[in-house]
Tab-separated table of C-alpha atoms in Angstrom:
chain	number	residue	atom	x	y	z
R	214	MET	CA	37.978	31.635	89.045
R	215	PRO	CA	34.351	31.523	87.856
R	216	GLU	CA	33.350	35.083	87.011
R	217	LEU	CA	30.083	36.793	86.054
R	218	PRO	CA	29.500	34.911	82.761
R	219	GLU	CA	30.244	31.540	84.359
R	220	VAL	CA	27.898	32.248	87.270
R	221	GLU	CA	25.210	33.565	84.909
R	222	THR	CA	25.610	30.412	82.816
R	223	THR	CA	25.217	28.288	85.942
R	224	LYS	CA	22.078	30.199	86.942
R	225	ASN	CA	20.585	29.794	83.480
R	226	GLY	CA	21.324	26.079	83.560
R	227	LEU	CA	19.799	25.547	87.000
R	228	LEU	CA	16.537	27.427	86.450
R	229	PRO	CA	14.772	25.021	84.044
R	230	LEU	CA	15.926	22.017	86.062
R	231	LEU	CA	15.104	23.136	89.592
R	232	LYS	CA	12.698	26.095	89.675
R	233	ASN	CA	9.398	25.263	91.439
R	234	GLN	CA	10.805	21.931	92.631
R	235	MET	CA	10.593	20.839	96.275
R	236	ILE	CA	13.638	19.949	98.370
R	237	VAL	CA	13.535	16.670	100.266
R	238	GLN	CA	16.840	17.112	102.057
R	239	ALA	CA	19.818	19.453	102.336
R	240	VAL	CA	23.089	17.691	103.133
R	241	ARG	CA	26.360	19.146	104.388
R	242	HIS	CA	29.064	16.697	103.321
R	243	ARG	CA	31.525	18.894	105.216
R	244	ASP	CA	30.906	21.550	107.863
R	245	ASN	CA	32.644	24.467	106.208
R	246	LEU	CA	34.028	25.950	103.034
R	247	ARG	CA	35.397	29.488	103.278
R	248	TRP	CA	32.957	29.912	106.136
R	249	GLU	CA	30.788	27.477	108.047
R	250	ILE	CA	27.860	26.049	106.102
R	251	PRO	CA	24.882	26.760	108.406
R	252	LYS	CA	23.828	23.526	110.073
R	253	ILE	CA	20.238	24.816	110.270
R	254	LEU	CA	19.954	24.313	106.501
R	255	GLU	CA	19.616	20.573	107.033
R	256	THR	CA	16.236	21.126	108.689
R	257	LEU	CA	15.248	24.528	107.278
R	258	MET	CA	15.410	23.471	103.619
R	259	SER	CA	13.249	20.372	104.049
R	260	HIS	CA	10.043	20.627	101.960
R	261	GLN	CA	10.953	24.075	100.683
R	262	VAL	CA	10.096	24.925	97.074
R	263	LEU	CA	12.719	26.771	95.040
R	264	LEU	CA	10.898	29.918	93.919
R	265	ASP	CA	13.600	31.542	91.809
R	266	ILE	CA	17.340	31.905	91.200
R	267	ASN	CA	19.046	35.252	90.667
R	268	ARG	CA	22.636	36.429	90.398
R	269	ARG	CA	24.323	39.347	92.139
R	270	GLY	CA	27.917	39.744	91.056
R	271	LYS	CA	29.412	36.280	91.408
R	272	TYR	CA	26.820	35.137	93.964
R	273	LEU	CA	23.915	32.822	93.177
R	274	LEU	CA	20.780	33.728	95.113
R	275	MET	CA	18.333	30.837	95.505
R	276	ARG	CA	15.050	32.154	96.869
R	277	PHE	CA	12.711	30.145	99.087
R	278	GLU	CA	9.729	31.115	101.209
R	279	VAL	CA	11.894	30.964	104.361
R	280	GLY	CA	14.733	33.042	102.902
R	281	THR	CA	17.593	33.053	100.405
R	282	LEU	CA	20.436	30.606	99.972
R	283	ILE	CA	23.573	32.510	98.917
R	284	ILE	CA	26.189	30.467	97.037
R	285	HIS	CA	29.629	31.539	95.847
R	286	LEU	CA	31.747	29.259	93.662
R	287	GLY	CA	35.064	30.501	95.032
R	288	MET	CA	38.237	29.801	93.045
R	289	SER	CA	37.349	26.440	91.544
R	290	GLY	CA	33.765	25.619	92.464
R	291	SER	CA	31.079	24.306	90.157
R	292	ILE	CA	27.490	23.164	90.489
R	293	LYS	CA	26.059	20.088	88.830
R	294	VAL	CA	22.552	18.661	88.693
R	295	VAL	CA	22.573	14.861	88.685
R	296	ASP	CA	20.228	11.981	89.484
R	297	SER	CA	19.982	11.820	93.253
R	298	ASN	CA	21.246	8.224	93.345
R	299	THR	CA	24.487	9.195	91.553
R	300	ALA	CA	27.604	8.458	93.581
R	301	LEU	CA	29.243	11.472	95.209
R	302	LEU	CA	32.424	12.819	93.691
R	303	LYS	CA	35.444	13.902	95.675
R	304	HIS	CA	34.919	17.515	96.812
R	305	ASP	CA	31.100	17.362	96.596
R	306	HIS	CA	30.611	19.388	99.787
R	307	PHE	CA	26.979	20.511	99.748
R	308	GLU	CA	23.871	18.948	98.234
R	309	LEU	CA	20.207	19.745	97.763
R	310	ILE	CA	18.131	16.637	97.064
R	311	PHE	CA	14.872	17.371	95.246
R	312	GLU	CA	11.587	15.486	95.235
R	313	HIS	CA	11.691	14.938	91.461
R	314	GLY	CA	14.783	12.751	91.790
R	315	LYS	CA	17.509	15.275	91.033
R	316	SER	CA	20.318	16.553	93.244
R	317	MET	CA	22.158	19.854	93.021
R	318	ARG	CA	25.745	19.418	94.182
R	319	LEU	CA	28.382	22.034	94.905
R	320	ASN	CA	31.846	20.717	94.139
R	321	ASP	CA	34.723	22.882	95.397
R	322	PRO	CA	38.243	21.366	95.427
R	323	ARG	CA	39.950	24.429	96.941
R	324	ARG	CA	37.106	25.191	99.373
R	325	PHE	CA	37.126	28.962	98.789
R	326	GLY	CA	33.421	28.931	97.956
R	327	ALA	CA	30.562	29.645	100.332
R	328	VAL	CA	27.068	28.507	101.244
R	329	LEU	CA	25.291	31.152	103.328
R	330	PHE	CA	21.704	31.927	104.282
R	331	SER	CA	19.707	35.129	104.708
R	332	LYS	CA	16.088	35.426	105.836
R	333	ASP	CA	15.536	38.673	103.935
R	334	GLY	CA	17.921	38.178	101.006
R	335	LYS	CA	20.355	40.791	102.326
R	336	HIS	CA	23.953	40.203	103.378
R	337	PRO	CA	27.024	42.409	104.029
R	338	LEU	CA	28.873	40.652	101.201
R	339	LEU	CA	26.166	41.715	98.778
R	340	ASP	CA	25.866	45.242	100.185
R	341	ALA	CA	29.515	45.973	99.327
R	342	LEU	CA	29.123	45.184	95.632
R	343	GLY	CA	29.222	47.813	92.891
R	344	VAL	CA	26.933	48.103	89.891
R	345	GLU	CA	26.139	45.284	87.483
R	346	PRO	CA	27.852	45.883	84.124
R	347	LEU	CA	24.838	44.577	82.207
R	348	GLU	CA	22.336	46.936	83.821
R	349	GLU	CA	21.373	50.529	83.003
R	350	MET	CA	23.370	52.129	85.833
R	351	PHE	CA	26.546	51.044	84.050
R	352	ASP	CA	26.260	53.703	81.381
R	353	GLU	CA	28.936	55.433	79.289
R	354	THR	CA	29.796	57.929	82.028
R	355	TYR	CA	29.780	55.653	85.103
R	356	LEU	CA	33.410	54.495	84.975
R	357	TYR	CA	34.658	57.933	84.038
R	358	ASN	CA	32.907	59.548	87.009
R	359	LYS	CA	34.158	56.876	89.403
R	360	SER	CA	37.730	57.113	88.143
R	361	ARG	CA	38.407	60.774	88.773
R	362	ASN	CA	41.592	61.304	90.828
R	363	LYS	CA	42.292	57.548	90.879
R	364	VAL	CA	46.018	56.832	90.578
R	365	GLN	CA	45.733	53.021	90.399
R	366	ASN	CA	46.113	51.345	87.017
R	367	ILE	CA	42.950	50.995	84.984
R	368	LYS	CA	42.940	47.179	85.015
R	369	THR	CA	42.890	47.091	88.806
R	370	PHE	CA	40.213	49.788	88.797
R	371	ILE	CA	37.762	47.918	86.559
R	372	MET	CA	38.365	44.674	88.485
R	373	ASN	CA	37.348	46.287	91.780
R	374	SER	CA	34.004	44.688	92.694
R	375	LYS	CA	33.096	47.763	94.733
R	376	VAL	CA	33.150	49.747	91.484
R	377	VAL	CA	31.658	47.213	89.062
R	378	VAL	CA	31.056	43.508	89.562
R	379	GLY	CA	32.061	40.602	87.388
R	380	VAL	CA	34.970	42.031	85.383
R	381	GLY	CA	37.443	39.278	86.185
R	382	ASN	CA	40.998	38.931	84.948
R	383	ILE	CA	40.188	37.430	81.559
R	384	TYR	CA	37.425	39.914	80.820
R	385	ALA	CA	39.496	42.885	81.988
R	386	CYS	CA	42.374	41.938	79.667
R	387	GLU	CA	40.067	41.359	76.717
R	388	SER	CA	38.034	44.535	77.260
R	389	LEU	CA	41.127	46.722	77.541
R	390	PHE	CA	42.547	45.214	74.353
R	391	ALA	CA	39.293	45.764	72.488
R	392	SER	CA	39.315	49.383	73.681
R	393	GLY	CA	42.979	50.006	72.819
R	394	ILE	CA	43.792	51.052	76.398
R	395	SER	CA	47.055	50.088	78.085
R	396	PRO	CA	46.483	48.150	81.334
R	397	THR	CA	49.190	50.250	83.001
R	398	ARG	CA	47.515	53.608	82.341
R	399	GLN	CA	46.296	55.427	85.467
R	400	ALA	CA	42.531	55.148	85.819
R	401	GLY	CA	42.174	58.857	86.510
R	402	LYS	CA	43.976	59.821	83.296
R	403	VAL	CA	41.696	58.012	80.852
R	404	SER	CA	39.375	60.278	78.877
R	405	LYS	CA	35.578	60.184	78.957
R	406	LYS	CA	35.513	59.083	75.307
R	407	ARG	CA	37.792	56.127	75.978
R	408	TYR	CA	35.793	55.128	79.055
R	409	ALA	CA	32.616	55.182	76.956
R	410	LEU	CA	34.241	52.731	74.528
R	411	LEU	CA	35.592	50.578	77.366
R	412	SER	CA	32.159	50.387	78.995
R	413	GLN	CA	30.615	49.188	75.746
R	414	GLN	CA	33.364	46.608	75.226
R	415	ILE	CA	32.900	45.250	78.758
R	416	ARG	CA	29.172	44.814	78.120
R	417	ASP	CA	29.698	43.248	74.700
R	418	ILE	CA	32.386	40.814	75.821
R	419	LEU	CA	30.459	39.690	78.900
R	420	ASN	CA	27.309	39.188	76.840
R	421	LYS	CA	29.174	37.186	74.192
R	422	SER	CA	30.699	34.999	76.883
R	423	ILE	CA	27.294	34.363	78.468
R	424	GLN	CA	25.822	33.435	75.085
R	425	VAL	CA	28.413	30.716	74.521
R	426	GLY	CA	28.438	29.456	78.098
R	427	GLY	CA	31.304	31.165	79.875
R	428	THR	CA	35.049	30.833	79.451
R	429	THR	CA	36.753	27.456	79.347
R	430	LEU	CA	38.900	27.400	82.470
R	431	LYS	CA	40.793	24.591	84.137
R	432	ASP	CA	38.125	23.953	86.758
R	433	PHE	CA	34.967	25.400	85.216
R	434	SER	CA	32.183	23.571	83.421
R	435	LYS	CA	28.496	24.176	82.940
R	436	VAL	CA	25.668	22.540	84.894
R	437	ASP	CA	25.502	19.692	82.385
R	438	GLY	CA	29.250	19.096	82.662
R	439	SER	CA	30.239	20.594	79.291
R	440	PRO	CA	32.792	23.422	79.077
R	441	GLY	CA	32.196	26.965	77.958
R	442	TYR	CA	33.648	28.034	74.620
R	443	PHE	CA	34.448	31.742	74.915
R	444	ALA	CA	38.132	30.838	75.315
R	445	GLN	CA	38.258	30.078	71.596
R	446	THR	CA	37.833	33.795	70.857
R	447	LEU	CA	40.326	35.270	73.339
R	448	ASN	CA	42.549	37.888	71.703
R	449	VAL	CA	45.259	38.377	74.335
R	450	TYR	CA	44.592	36.395	77.509
R	451	GLY	CA	46.947	33.423	77.845
R	452	ARG	CA	48.694	34.251	74.561
R	453	GLU	CA	52.065	35.584	75.744
R	454	GLY	CA	54.615	35.583	72.921
R	455	GLU	CA	52.033	34.938	70.208
R	456	ASN	CA	51.356	37.339	67.385
R	457	CYS	CA	48.614	39.912	67.874
R	458	GLY	CA	45.758	39.290	65.474
R	459	ALA	CA	45.327	43.020	64.901
R	460	CYS	CA	48.872	44.301	64.311
R	461	GLY	CA	51.108	41.219	64.172
R	462	GLY	CA	53.204	42.336	67.139
R	463	LYS	CA	54.012	40.138	70.125
R	464	ILE	CA	51.552	39.836	72.994
R	465	ARG	CA	53.211	40.456	76.348
R	466	ARG	CA	52.502	39.519	79.935
R	467	LEU	CA	53.110	41.497	83.106
R	468	ILE	CA	52.092	41.059	86.740
R	469	GLN	CA	49.643	43.519	88.308
R	470	ASN	CA	48.413	42.955	91.848
R	471	GLN	CA	49.716	39.372	91.723
R	472	ARG	CA	47.716	38.591	88.567
R	473	SER	CA	48.906	38.059	85.024
R	474	THR	CA	47.962	40.780	82.563
R	475	PHE	CA	48.114	40.055	78.834
R	476	TYR	CA	48.206	42.917	76.341
R	477	CYS	CA	49.548	44.169	73.020
R	478	PRO	CA	51.917	47.124	73.574
R	479	SER	CA	51.396	48.287	69.984
R	480	CYS	CA	47.588	48.285	69.999
R	481	GLN	CA	47.099	49.457	73.583
R	482	THR	CA	48.301	52.910	74.621
């Protein structure tokens, strides 16, 4: 699933190509993804200039004078910018055709993504989101304060988008390893000092991933079609049975909330 770094990478790739460009046509190549794609977009987007693109959690927010287009990449979605006369690919479900001859296309094989619209830029899906891990509110005490009396495991806690956004499965595993914290430890029993370290590791790992273009996943690629390269530096994720680079022990895998967790039992306590 594309997470915060992948969505940030997509945003950064789209901005120089599409900002301040005028839309000629919006095309729904299917009526719905996770939810219905608003039919009104086909007329509303005509002759609208893209003013800016922002990110909130895993949502792309494309701002126009008439309102904000809200896009989520779902489980396997990606966005490409191509020449507008380029043949459609299978699973190209939504398209913005721009006056300067480029098209932005949302490709989503599993159709768990979303294309929504808001006149004022607000939406219930956005209102429910927690803090951004790369902003000032996510300081060294935030996770500690939020975790008090929590009995759930710490990995599930930091992956809760109502607490903090964008810490997906890969980044949770890697951040916990870098902090030396067992993924099975109760969130409410982790000390303030360890949460301060974990917070810093989350920020550092997300920033490093953004710098190199996101994590190479099965279905993810950047706007220009090339993969991200953060996967080359993964310490535990996807490495079950391999030797830990820190201690030489074996990396293990367990299932938490129907997701695979990778960790080193020697390094993480």
